[in-house]
PDB file of C-alpha atoms and ligand atoms in Angstrom:
ATOM      1  CA  UNK A  25     -58.843   2.608-184.358  1.00 47.00           C
ATOM      2  CA  UNK A  26     -55.335   1.705-185.527  1.00 57.00           C
ATOM      3  CA  UNK A  27     -55.334  -1.914-186.775  1.00 62.00           C
ATOM      4  CA  UNK A  28     -51.607  -2.131-186.047  1.00 66.00           C
ATOM      5  CA  UNK A  29     -52.039  -1.537-182.322  1.00 76.00           C
ATOM      6  CA  UNK A  30     -50.508  -4.275-180.226  1.00 87.00           C
ATOM      7  CA  UNK A  31     -52.428  -6.037-177.455  1.00 91.00           C
ATOM      8  CA  UNK A  32     -51.007  -7.176-174.096  1.00 94.00           C
ATOM      9  CA  UNK A  33     -50.837 -10.942-173.969  1.00 94.00           C
ATOM     10  CA  UNK A  34     -52.409 -11.078-170.494  1.00 93.00           C
ATOM     11  CA  UNK A  35     -55.769 -10.066-172.003  1.00 96.00           C
ATOM     12  CA  UNK A  36     -55.977 -13.570-173.518  1.00 97.00           C
ATOM     13  CA  UNK A  37     -56.688 -14.983-170.048  1.00 96.00           C
ATOM     14  CA  UNK A  38     -58.787 -11.989-168.942  1.00 96.00           C
ATOM     15  CA  UNK A  39     -61.066 -12.382-171.990  1.00 97.00           C
ATOM     16  CA  UNK A  40     -61.477 -16.116-171.481  1.00 97.00           C
ATOM     17  CA  UNK A  41     -62.273 -15.525-167.793  1.00 96.00           C
ATOM     18  CA  UNK A  42     -64.921 -12.896-168.544  1.00 97.00           C
ATOM     19  CA  UNK A  43     -65.429 -10.744-171.663  1.00 96.00           C
ATOM     20  CA  UNK A  44     -66.791  -7.882-169.569  1.00 97.00           C
ATOM     21  CA  UNK A  45     -63.731  -7.935-167.290  1.00 96.00           C
ATOM     22  CA  UNK A  46     -61.429  -7.715-170.336  1.00 96.00           C
ATOM     23  CA  UNK A  47     -63.479  -4.790-171.687  1.00 96.00           C
ATOM     24  CA  UNK A  48     -63.490  -2.946-168.350  1.00 96.00           C
ATOM     25  CA  UNK A  49     -59.691  -3.290-168.215  1.00 95.00           C
ATOM     26  CA  UNK A  50     -58.990  -2.470-171.875  1.00 93.00           C
ATOM     27  CA  UNK A  51     -61.661   0.069-172.741  1.00 93.00           C
ATOM     28  CA  UNK A  52     -62.660   1.687-169.447  1.00 92.00           C
ATOM     29  CA  UNK A  53     -59.122   1.353-168.020  1.00 90.00           C
ATOM     30  CA  UNK A  54     -60.548   0.270-164.654  1.00 88.00           C
ATOM     31  CA  UNK A  55     -58.530  -1.575-162.043  1.00 83.00           C
ATOM     32  CA  UNK A  56     -59.162  -2.646-158.478  1.00 82.00           C
ATOM     33  CA  UNK A  57     -57.228  -4.961-156.190  1.00 80.00           C
ATOM     34  CA  UNK A  58     -58.661  -7.725-154.012  1.00 81.00           C
ATOM     35  CA  UNK A  59     -57.006 -10.356-151.836  1.00 78.00           C
ATOM     36  CA  UNK A  60     -56.557 -12.726-154.823  1.00 78.00           C
ATOM     37  CA  UNK A  61     -54.791 -10.169-157.039  1.00 78.00           C
ATOM     38  CA  UNK A  62     -52.682  -8.882-154.107  1.00 77.00           C
ATOM     39  CA  UNK A  63     -51.527 -12.382-153.144  1.00 75.00           C
ATOM     40  CA  UNK A  64     -50.847 -13.227-156.792  1.00 73.00           C
ATOM     41  CA  UNK A  65     -48.701 -10.110-157.240  1.00 72.00           C
ATOM     42  CA  UNK A  66     -46.808 -10.776-154.026  1.00 72.00           C
ATOM     43  CA  UNK A  67     -46.110 -14.423-154.904  1.00 71.00           C
ATOM     44  CA  UNK A  68     -44.976 -13.476-158.410  1.00 70.00           C
ATOM     45  CA  UNK A  69     -42.237 -11.126-157.258  1.00 69.00           C
ATOM     46  CA  UNK A  70     -39.317 -13.525-157.686  1.00 67.00           C
ATOM     47  CA  UNK A  71     -40.187 -14.290-161.336  1.00 73.00           C
ATOM     48  CA  UNK A  72     -40.560 -10.615-162.171  1.00 78.00           C
ATOM     49  CA  UNK A  73     -36.816 -10.052-162.105  1.00 85.00           C
ATOM     50  CA  UNK A  74     -35.008 -10.618-165.417  1.00 91.00           C
ATOM     51  CA  UNK A  75     -32.393 -13.371-164.961  1.00 93.00           C
ATOM     52  CA  UNK A  76     -30.869 -16.484-166.544  1.00 95.00           C
ATOM     53  CA  UNK A  77     -30.348 -19.037-163.808  1.00 95.00           C
ATOM     54  CA  UNK A  78     -28.209 -22.076-164.657  1.00 95.00           C
ATOM     55  CA  UNK A  79     -29.707 -25.329-163.212  1.00 96.00           C
ATOM     56  CA  UNK A  80     -28.337 -28.856-163.557  1.00 95.00           C
ATOM     57  CA  UNK A  81     -30.472 -29.735-166.594  1.00 95.00           C
ATOM     58  CA  UNK A  82     -31.590 -26.388-168.009  1.00 97.00           C
ATOM     59  CA  UNK A  83     -31.283 -22.598-167.909  1.00 97.00           C
ATOM     60  CA  UNK A  84     -34.282 -20.817-166.365  1.00 97.00           C
ATOM     61  CA  UNK A  85     -34.906 -17.415-167.958  1.00 97.00           C
ATOM     62  CA  UNK A  86     -37.271 -15.284-165.871  1.00 96.00           C
ATOM     63  CA  UNK A  87     -39.342 -12.245-166.865  1.00 95.00           C
ATOM     64  CA  UNK A  88     -38.641 -12.867-170.552  1.00 96.00           C
ATOM     65  CA  UNK A  89     -40.238 -10.361-172.987  1.00 97.00           C
ATOM     66  CA  UNK A  90     -42.079 -11.960-175.933  1.00 97.00           C
ATOM     67  CA  UNK A  91     -43.748 -10.559-179.039  1.00 97.00           C
ATOM     68  CA  UNK A  92     -45.710 -11.772-182.041  1.00 97.00           C
ATOM     69  CA  UNK A  93     -45.816  -9.637-185.190  1.00 96.00           C
ATOM     70  CA  UNK A  94     -48.439 -11.987-186.708  1.00 95.00           C
ATOM     71  CA  UNK A  95     -50.862 -11.689-183.789  1.00 96.00           C
ATOM     72  CA  UNK A  96     -49.709  -8.214-182.670  1.00 95.00           C
ATOM     73  CA  UNK A  97     -49.332  -9.495-179.127  1.00 96.00           C
ATOM     74  CA  UNK A  98     -46.693  -8.572-176.577  1.00 96.00           C
ATOM     75  CA  UNK A  99     -46.018  -9.578-172.990  1.00 96.00           C
ATOM     76  CA  UNK A 100     -43.664 -11.392-170.679  1.00 96.00           C
ATOM     77  CA  UNK A 101     -43.183 -15.025-169.710  1.00 97.00           C
ATOM     78  CA  UNK A 102     -42.795 -15.573-165.964  1.00 95.00           C
ATOM     79  CA  UNK A 103     -40.184 -18.258-166.672  1.00 97.00           C
ATOM     80  CA  UNK A 104     -38.890 -20.216-169.645  1.00 98.00           C
ATOM     81  CA  UNK A 105     -36.837 -23.347-169.008  1.00 98.00           C
ATOM     82  CA  UNK A 106     -34.300 -23.756-171.835  1.00 98.00           C
ATOM     83  CA  UNK A 107     -33.248 -27.378-172.455  1.00 98.00           C
ATOM     84  CA  UNK A 108     -30.115 -27.710-174.553  1.00 96.00           C
ATOM     85  CA  UNK A 109     -30.908 -29.903-177.567  1.00 96.00           C
ATOM     86  CA  UNK A 110     -29.373 -30.272-181.034  1.00 94.00           C
ATOM     87  CA  UNK A 111     -32.900 -30.318-182.494  1.00 93.00           C
ATOM     88  CA  UNK A 112     -33.820 -27.075-180.743  1.00 95.00           C
ATOM     89  CA  UNK A 113     -33.504 -23.479-181.890  1.00 95.00           C
ATOM     90  CA  UNK A 114     -30.692 -20.969-181.498  1.00 96.00           C
ATOM     91  CA  UNK A 115     -31.320 -18.609-178.583  1.00 94.00           C
ATOM     92  CA  UNK A 116     -29.211 -15.580-179.418  1.00 89.00           C
ATOM     93  CA  UNK A 117     -28.873 -14.279-175.855  1.00 91.00           C
ATOM     94  CA  UNK A 118     -27.760 -17.710-174.535  1.00 93.00           C
ATOM     95  CA  UNK A 119     -24.386 -18.012-176.303  1.00 87.00           C
ATOM     96  CA  UNK A 120     -26.108 -18.922-179.592  1.00 86.00           C
ATOM     97  CA  UNK A 121     -26.552 -22.515-178.391  1.00 92.00           C
ATOM     98  CA  UNK A 122     -29.584 -24.611-179.378  1.00 96.00           C
ATOM     99  CA  UNK A 123     -32.415 -25.089-176.888  1.00 97.00           C
ATOM    100  CA  UNK A 124     -35.977 -26.358-176.643  1.00 97.00           C
ATOM    101  CA  UNK A 125     -37.928 -23.680-174.699  1.00 98.00           C
ATOM    102  CA  UNK A 126     -40.486 -24.758-172.060  1.00 98.00           C
ATOM    103  CA  UNK A 127     -42.589 -21.760-170.881  1.00 98.00           C
ATOM    104  CA  UNK A 128     -44.022 -21.677-167.350  1.00 97.00           C
ATOM    105  CA  UNK A 129     -46.781 -19.372-166.108  1.00 96.00           C
ATOM    106  CA  UNK A 130     -46.938 -18.830-162.322  1.00 94.00           C
ATOM    107  CA  UNK A 131     -50.360 -18.615-160.700  1.00 91.00           C
ATOM    108  CA  UNK A 132     -51.495 -18.003-157.157  1.00 87.00           C
ATOM    109  CA  UNK A 133     -53.319 -20.796-155.308  1.00 83.00           C
ATOM    110  CA  UNK A 134     -53.623 -24.551-155.478  1.00 84.00           C
ATOM    111  CA  UNK A 135     -53.459 -26.880-158.485  1.00 84.00           C
ATOM    112  CA  UNK A 136     -56.580 -26.489-160.631  1.00 86.00           C
ATOM    113  CA  UNK A 137     -57.745 -26.640-164.198  1.00 85.00           C
ATOM    114  CA  UNK A 138     -58.249 -23.241-165.837  1.00 90.00           C
ATOM    115  CA  UNK A 139     -58.577 -22.939-169.604  1.00 95.00           C
ATOM    116  CA  UNK A 140     -57.869 -19.193-169.601  1.00 96.00           C
ATOM    117  CA  UNK A 141     -54.360 -19.689-168.194  1.00 96.00           C
ATOM    118  CA  UNK A 142     -53.652 -22.566-170.577  1.00 97.00           C
ATOM    119  CA  UNK A 143     -54.511 -20.275-173.498  1.00 98.00           C
ATOM    120  CA  UNK A 144     -52.333 -17.474-172.108  1.00 97.00           C
ATOM    121  CA  UNK A 145     -49.440 -19.947-171.866  1.00 98.00           C
ATOM    122  CA  UNK A 146     -50.113 -21.241-175.397  1.00 98.00           C
ATOM    123  CA  UNK A 147     -50.039 -17.636-176.686  1.00 98.00           C
ATOM    124  CA  UNK A 148     -46.658 -17.145-174.974  1.00 98.00           C
ATOM    125  CA  UNK A 149     -45.339 -20.307-176.648  1.00 98.00           C
ATOM    126  CA  UNK A 150     -46.624 -19.100-180.044  1.00 98.00           C
ATOM    127  CA  UNK A 151     -44.763 -15.798-179.537  1.00 98.00           C
ATOM    128  CA  UNK A 152     -41.517 -17.645-178.660  1.00 98.00           C
ATOM    129  CA  UNK A 153     -41.957 -19.887-181.718  1.00 98.00           C
ATOM    130  CA  UNK A 154     -42.241 -16.824-183.949  1.00 97.00           C
ATOM    131  CA  UNK A 155     -39.273 -15.070-182.293  1.00 97.00           C
ATOM    132  CA  UNK A 156     -36.872 -18.030-182.532  1.00 96.00           C
ATOM    133  CA  UNK A 157     -38.341 -19.931-185.501  1.00 95.00           C
ATOM    134  CA  UNK A 158     -39.050 -23.112-183.555  1.00 95.00           C
ATOM    135  CA  UNK A 159     -41.881 -25.395-182.457  1.00 96.00           C
ATOM    136  CA  UNK A 160     -42.903 -25.836-178.810  1.00 97.00           C
ATOM    137  CA  UNK A 161     -45.036 -28.829-177.843  1.00 97.00           C
ATOM    138  CA  UNK A 162     -45.655 -28.110-174.213  1.00 98.00           C
ATOM    139  CA  UNK A 163     -45.216 -25.911-171.153  1.00 98.00           C
ATOM    140  CA  UNK A 164     -46.729 -25.720-167.666  1.00 98.00           C
ATOM    141  CA  UNK A 165     -48.859 -23.629-165.323  1.00 97.00           C
ATOM    142  CA  UNK A 166     -47.205 -23.630-161.885  1.00 96.00           C
ATOM    143  CA  UNK A 167     -49.550 -23.217-158.890  1.00 94.00           C
ATOM    144  CA  UNK A 168     -47.591 -21.453-156.181  1.00 90.00           C
ATOM    145  CA  UNK A 169     -49.488 -22.517-153.030  1.00 89.00           C
ATOM    146  CA  UNK A 170     -49.508 -26.236-153.815  1.00 91.00           C
ATOM    147  CA  UNK A 171     -46.068 -25.960-155.437  1.00 92.00           C
ATOM    148  CA  UNK A 172     -47.197 -28.140-158.326  1.00 94.00           C
ATOM    149  CA  UNK A 173     -47.282 -27.680-162.064  1.00 95.00           C
ATOM    150  CA  UNK A 174     -49.935 -28.687-164.587  1.00 96.00           C
ATOM    151  CA  UNK A 175     -48.404 -29.606-167.924  1.00 97.00           C
ATOM    152  CA  UNK A 176     -50.152 -28.068-170.926  1.00 98.00           C
ATOM    153  CA  UNK A 177     -49.884 -29.372-174.508  1.00 98.00           C
ATOM    154  CA  UNK A 178     -50.130 -26.826-177.298  1.00 98.00           C
ATOM    155  CA  UNK A 179     -52.361 -28.736-179.702  1.00 98.00           C
ATOM    156  CA  UNK A 180     -54.180 -27.355-182.750  1.00 98.00           C
ATOM    157  CA  UNK A 181     -57.362 -26.760-180.769  1.00 98.00           C
ATOM    158  CA  UNK A 182     -55.580 -24.471-178.275  1.00 98.00           C
ATOM    159  CA  UNK A 183     -53.727 -22.631-181.026  1.00 98.00           C
ATOM    160  CA  UNK A 184     -57.003 -21.975-182.858  1.00 98.00           C
ATOM    161  CA  UNK A 185     -58.578 -20.767-179.588  1.00 98.00           C
ATOM    162  CA  UNK A 186     -55.682 -18.300-179.145  1.00 98.00           C
ATOM    163  CA  UNK A 187     -56.149 -16.915-182.685  1.00 97.00           C
ATOM    164  CA  UNK A 188     -59.914 -16.668-182.104  1.00 97.00           C
ATOM    165  CA  UNK A 189     -59.402 -14.827-178.797  1.00 97.00           C
ATOM    166  CA  UNK A 190     -57.015 -12.347-180.447  1.00 96.00           C
ATOM    167  CA  UNK A 191     -59.668 -11.722-183.153  1.00 95.00           C
ATOM    168  CA  UNK A 192     -62.385 -11.209-180.525  1.00 95.00           C
ATOM    169  CA  UNK A 193     -60.165  -8.891-178.469  1.00 95.00           C
ATOM    170  CA  UNK A 194     -59.486  -6.696-181.470  1.00 93.00           C
ATOM    171  CA  UNK A 195     -63.151  -6.590-182.365  1.00 93.00           C
ATOM    172  CA  UNK A 196     -63.980  -5.636-178.753  1.00 94.00           C
ATOM    173  CA  UNK A 197     -61.403  -2.827-178.889  1.00 91.00           C
ATOM    174  CA  UNK A 198     -62.754  -1.612-182.225  1.00 91.00           C
ATOM    175  CA  UNK A 199     -66.339  -1.591-180.943  1.00 93.00           C
ATOM    176  CA  UNK A 200     -65.374   0.314-177.761  1.00 93.00           C
ATOM    177  CA  UNK A 201     -68.406  -1.244-176.062  1.00 94.00           C
ATOM    178  CA  UNK A 202     -68.446  -3.084-172.752  1.00 95.00           C
ATOM    179  CA  UNK A 203     -70.566  -6.285-172.782  1.00 95.00           C
ATOM    180  CA  UNK A 204     -73.364  -6.639-170.212  1.00 94.00           C
ATOM    181  CA  UNK A 205     -72.514  -8.434-166.978  1.00 94.00           C
ATOM    182  CA  UNK A 206     -73.512 -12.075-166.698  1.00 92.00           C
ATOM    183  CA  UNK A 207     -73.408 -13.015-163.039  1.00 93.00           C
ATOM    184  CA  UNK A 208     -71.594 -16.301-162.326  1.00 94.00           C
ATOM    185  CA  UNK A 209     -69.539 -17.929-159.574  1.00 93.00           C
ATOM    186  CA  UNK A 210     -66.478 -16.194-161.076  1.00 94.00           C
ATOM    187  CA  UNK A 211     -67.829 -12.800-159.944  1.00 95.00           C
ATOM    188  CA  UNK A 212     -67.158 -13.641-156.285  1.00 92.00           C
ATOM    189  CA  UNK A 213     -63.407 -13.808-156.916  1.00 91.00           C
ATOM    190  CA  UNK A 214     -63.284 -10.970-159.449  1.00 94.00           C
ATOM    191  CA  UNK A 215     -61.411  -7.866-158.254  1.00 92.00           C
ATOM    192  CA  UNK A 216     -63.631  -5.647-160.429  1.00 94.00           C
ATOM    193  CA  UNK A 217     -66.845  -6.793-158.724  1.00 94.00           C
ATOM    194  CA  UNK A 218     -67.492  -3.445-156.974  1.00 92.00           C
ATOM    195  CA  UNK A 219     -66.960  -1.493-160.181  1.00 93.00           C
ATOM    196  CA  UNK A 220     -68.790  -3.919-162.452  1.00 94.00           C
ATOM    197  CA  UNK A 221     -71.835  -4.431-160.180  1.00 92.00           C
ATOM    198  CA  UNK A 222     -72.897  -7.668-161.903  1.00 92.00           C
ATOM    199  CA  UNK A 223     -76.045  -7.978-159.792  1.00 85.00           C
ATOM    200  CA  UNK A 224     -77.457  -4.651-160.896  1.00 80.00           C
ATOM    201  CA  UNK A 225     -80.798  -4.935-162.711  1.00 65.00           C
ATOM    202  CA  UNK A 226     -80.224  -4.596-166.479  1.00 65.00           C
ATOM    203  CA  UNK A 227     -83.602  -3.055-167.232  1.00 67.00           C
ATOM    204  CA  UNK A 228     -84.337   0.411-165.782  1.00 66.00           C
ATOM    205  CA  UNK A 229     -88.104  -0.316-165.993  1.00 69.00           C
ATOM    206  CA  UNK A 230     -87.697  -3.523-163.987  1.00 70.00           C
ATOM    207  CA  UNK A 231     -85.526  -1.685-161.446  1.00 65.00           C
ATOM    208  CA  UNK A 232     -88.083   1.132-160.971  1.00 70.00           C
ATOM    209  CA  UNK A 233     -90.923  -1.409-160.623  1.00 73.00           C
ATOM    210  CA  UNK A 234     -88.879  -3.247-157.984  1.00 65.00           C
ATOM    211  CA  UNK A 235     -88.154  -0.003-156.037  1.00 64.00           C
ATOM    212  CA  UNK A 236     -91.804   1.065-156.337  1.00 70.00           C
ATOM    213  CA  UNK A 237     -92.884  -2.350-155.000  1.00 68.00           C
ATOM    214  CA  UNK A 238     -90.604  -2.105-151.986  1.00 60.00           C
ATOM    215  CA  UNK A 239     -91.990   1.417-151.175  1.00 60.00           C
ATOM    216  CA  UNK A 240     -95.545   0.074-151.254  1.00 59.00           C
ATOM    217  CA  UNK A 241     -94.639  -2.691-148.812  1.00 54.00           C
ATOM    218  CA  UNK A 242     -93.310  -0.178-146.199  1.00 53.00           C
TER     219      UNK A 242
HETATM  220  S1  LIG B   4     -67.832  -9.139-161.580  1.00 76.49           S
HETATM  221 FE1  LIG B   4     -68.399 -10.884-162.876  1.00 76.49          FE
HETATM  222  S2  LIG B   4     -69.334 -10.018-164.729  1.00 76.49           S
HETATM  223 FE2  LIG B   4     -68.226  -8.389-163.667  1.00 76.49          FE
HETATM  224  S3  LIG B   4     -66.241  -8.328-164.630  1.00 76.49           S
HETATM  225 FE3  LIG B   4     -66.055  -9.635-162.838  1.00 76.49          FE
HETATM  226  S4  LIG B   4     -66.434 -11.719-163.548  1.00 76.49           S
HETATM  227 FE4  LIG B   4     -67.157 -10.305-165.136  1.00 76.49          FE
END
């Protein structure tokens, strides 16, 4: 496999949600929609149009492409609020003025605490830092249904977790193997449930014994 292949940034959250899900998406190229993914896509529509919207205290850039040559990651930020600040960085496409970027990731549902989205947001911030040679302390995950944002701080621990995830993703891609399913409460909401079949018996011997047992009972 080509070590220079780039990885979509969204796999950072997929991998931290479930390694098998990330592998089914990346390696098997499987996809299925459920009510959660459909609602999420629908609610995201307005931030999936490239624009620079001037607000009273900032400029909101939507659907902003980002890339990291160091991590070989690419993707898009739903929204980045740009706060004009002399200590910020020059944003070439915003009249070369100086700004402090504040990335925001939109998610379906009510306010909750999900590490996988915090790491996805941190990876976006790390891409912006590399692109504009700046440092970003914080951003937010915005929960659409409750219309509230959870502020996320990009500390060393999160940055290390992003690097580690990128390493694991590349190793997963190189191995071309899909990890075994580990059934958890996450499976109920997972759109790949029908394709993954997390409840299926892992051992063929155990499965045959179980089938044989149920025949005997009839
Ligand atoms: S159904 Fe469960 S084990 Fe399978 S991919 Fe989804 S979350 Fe992972």
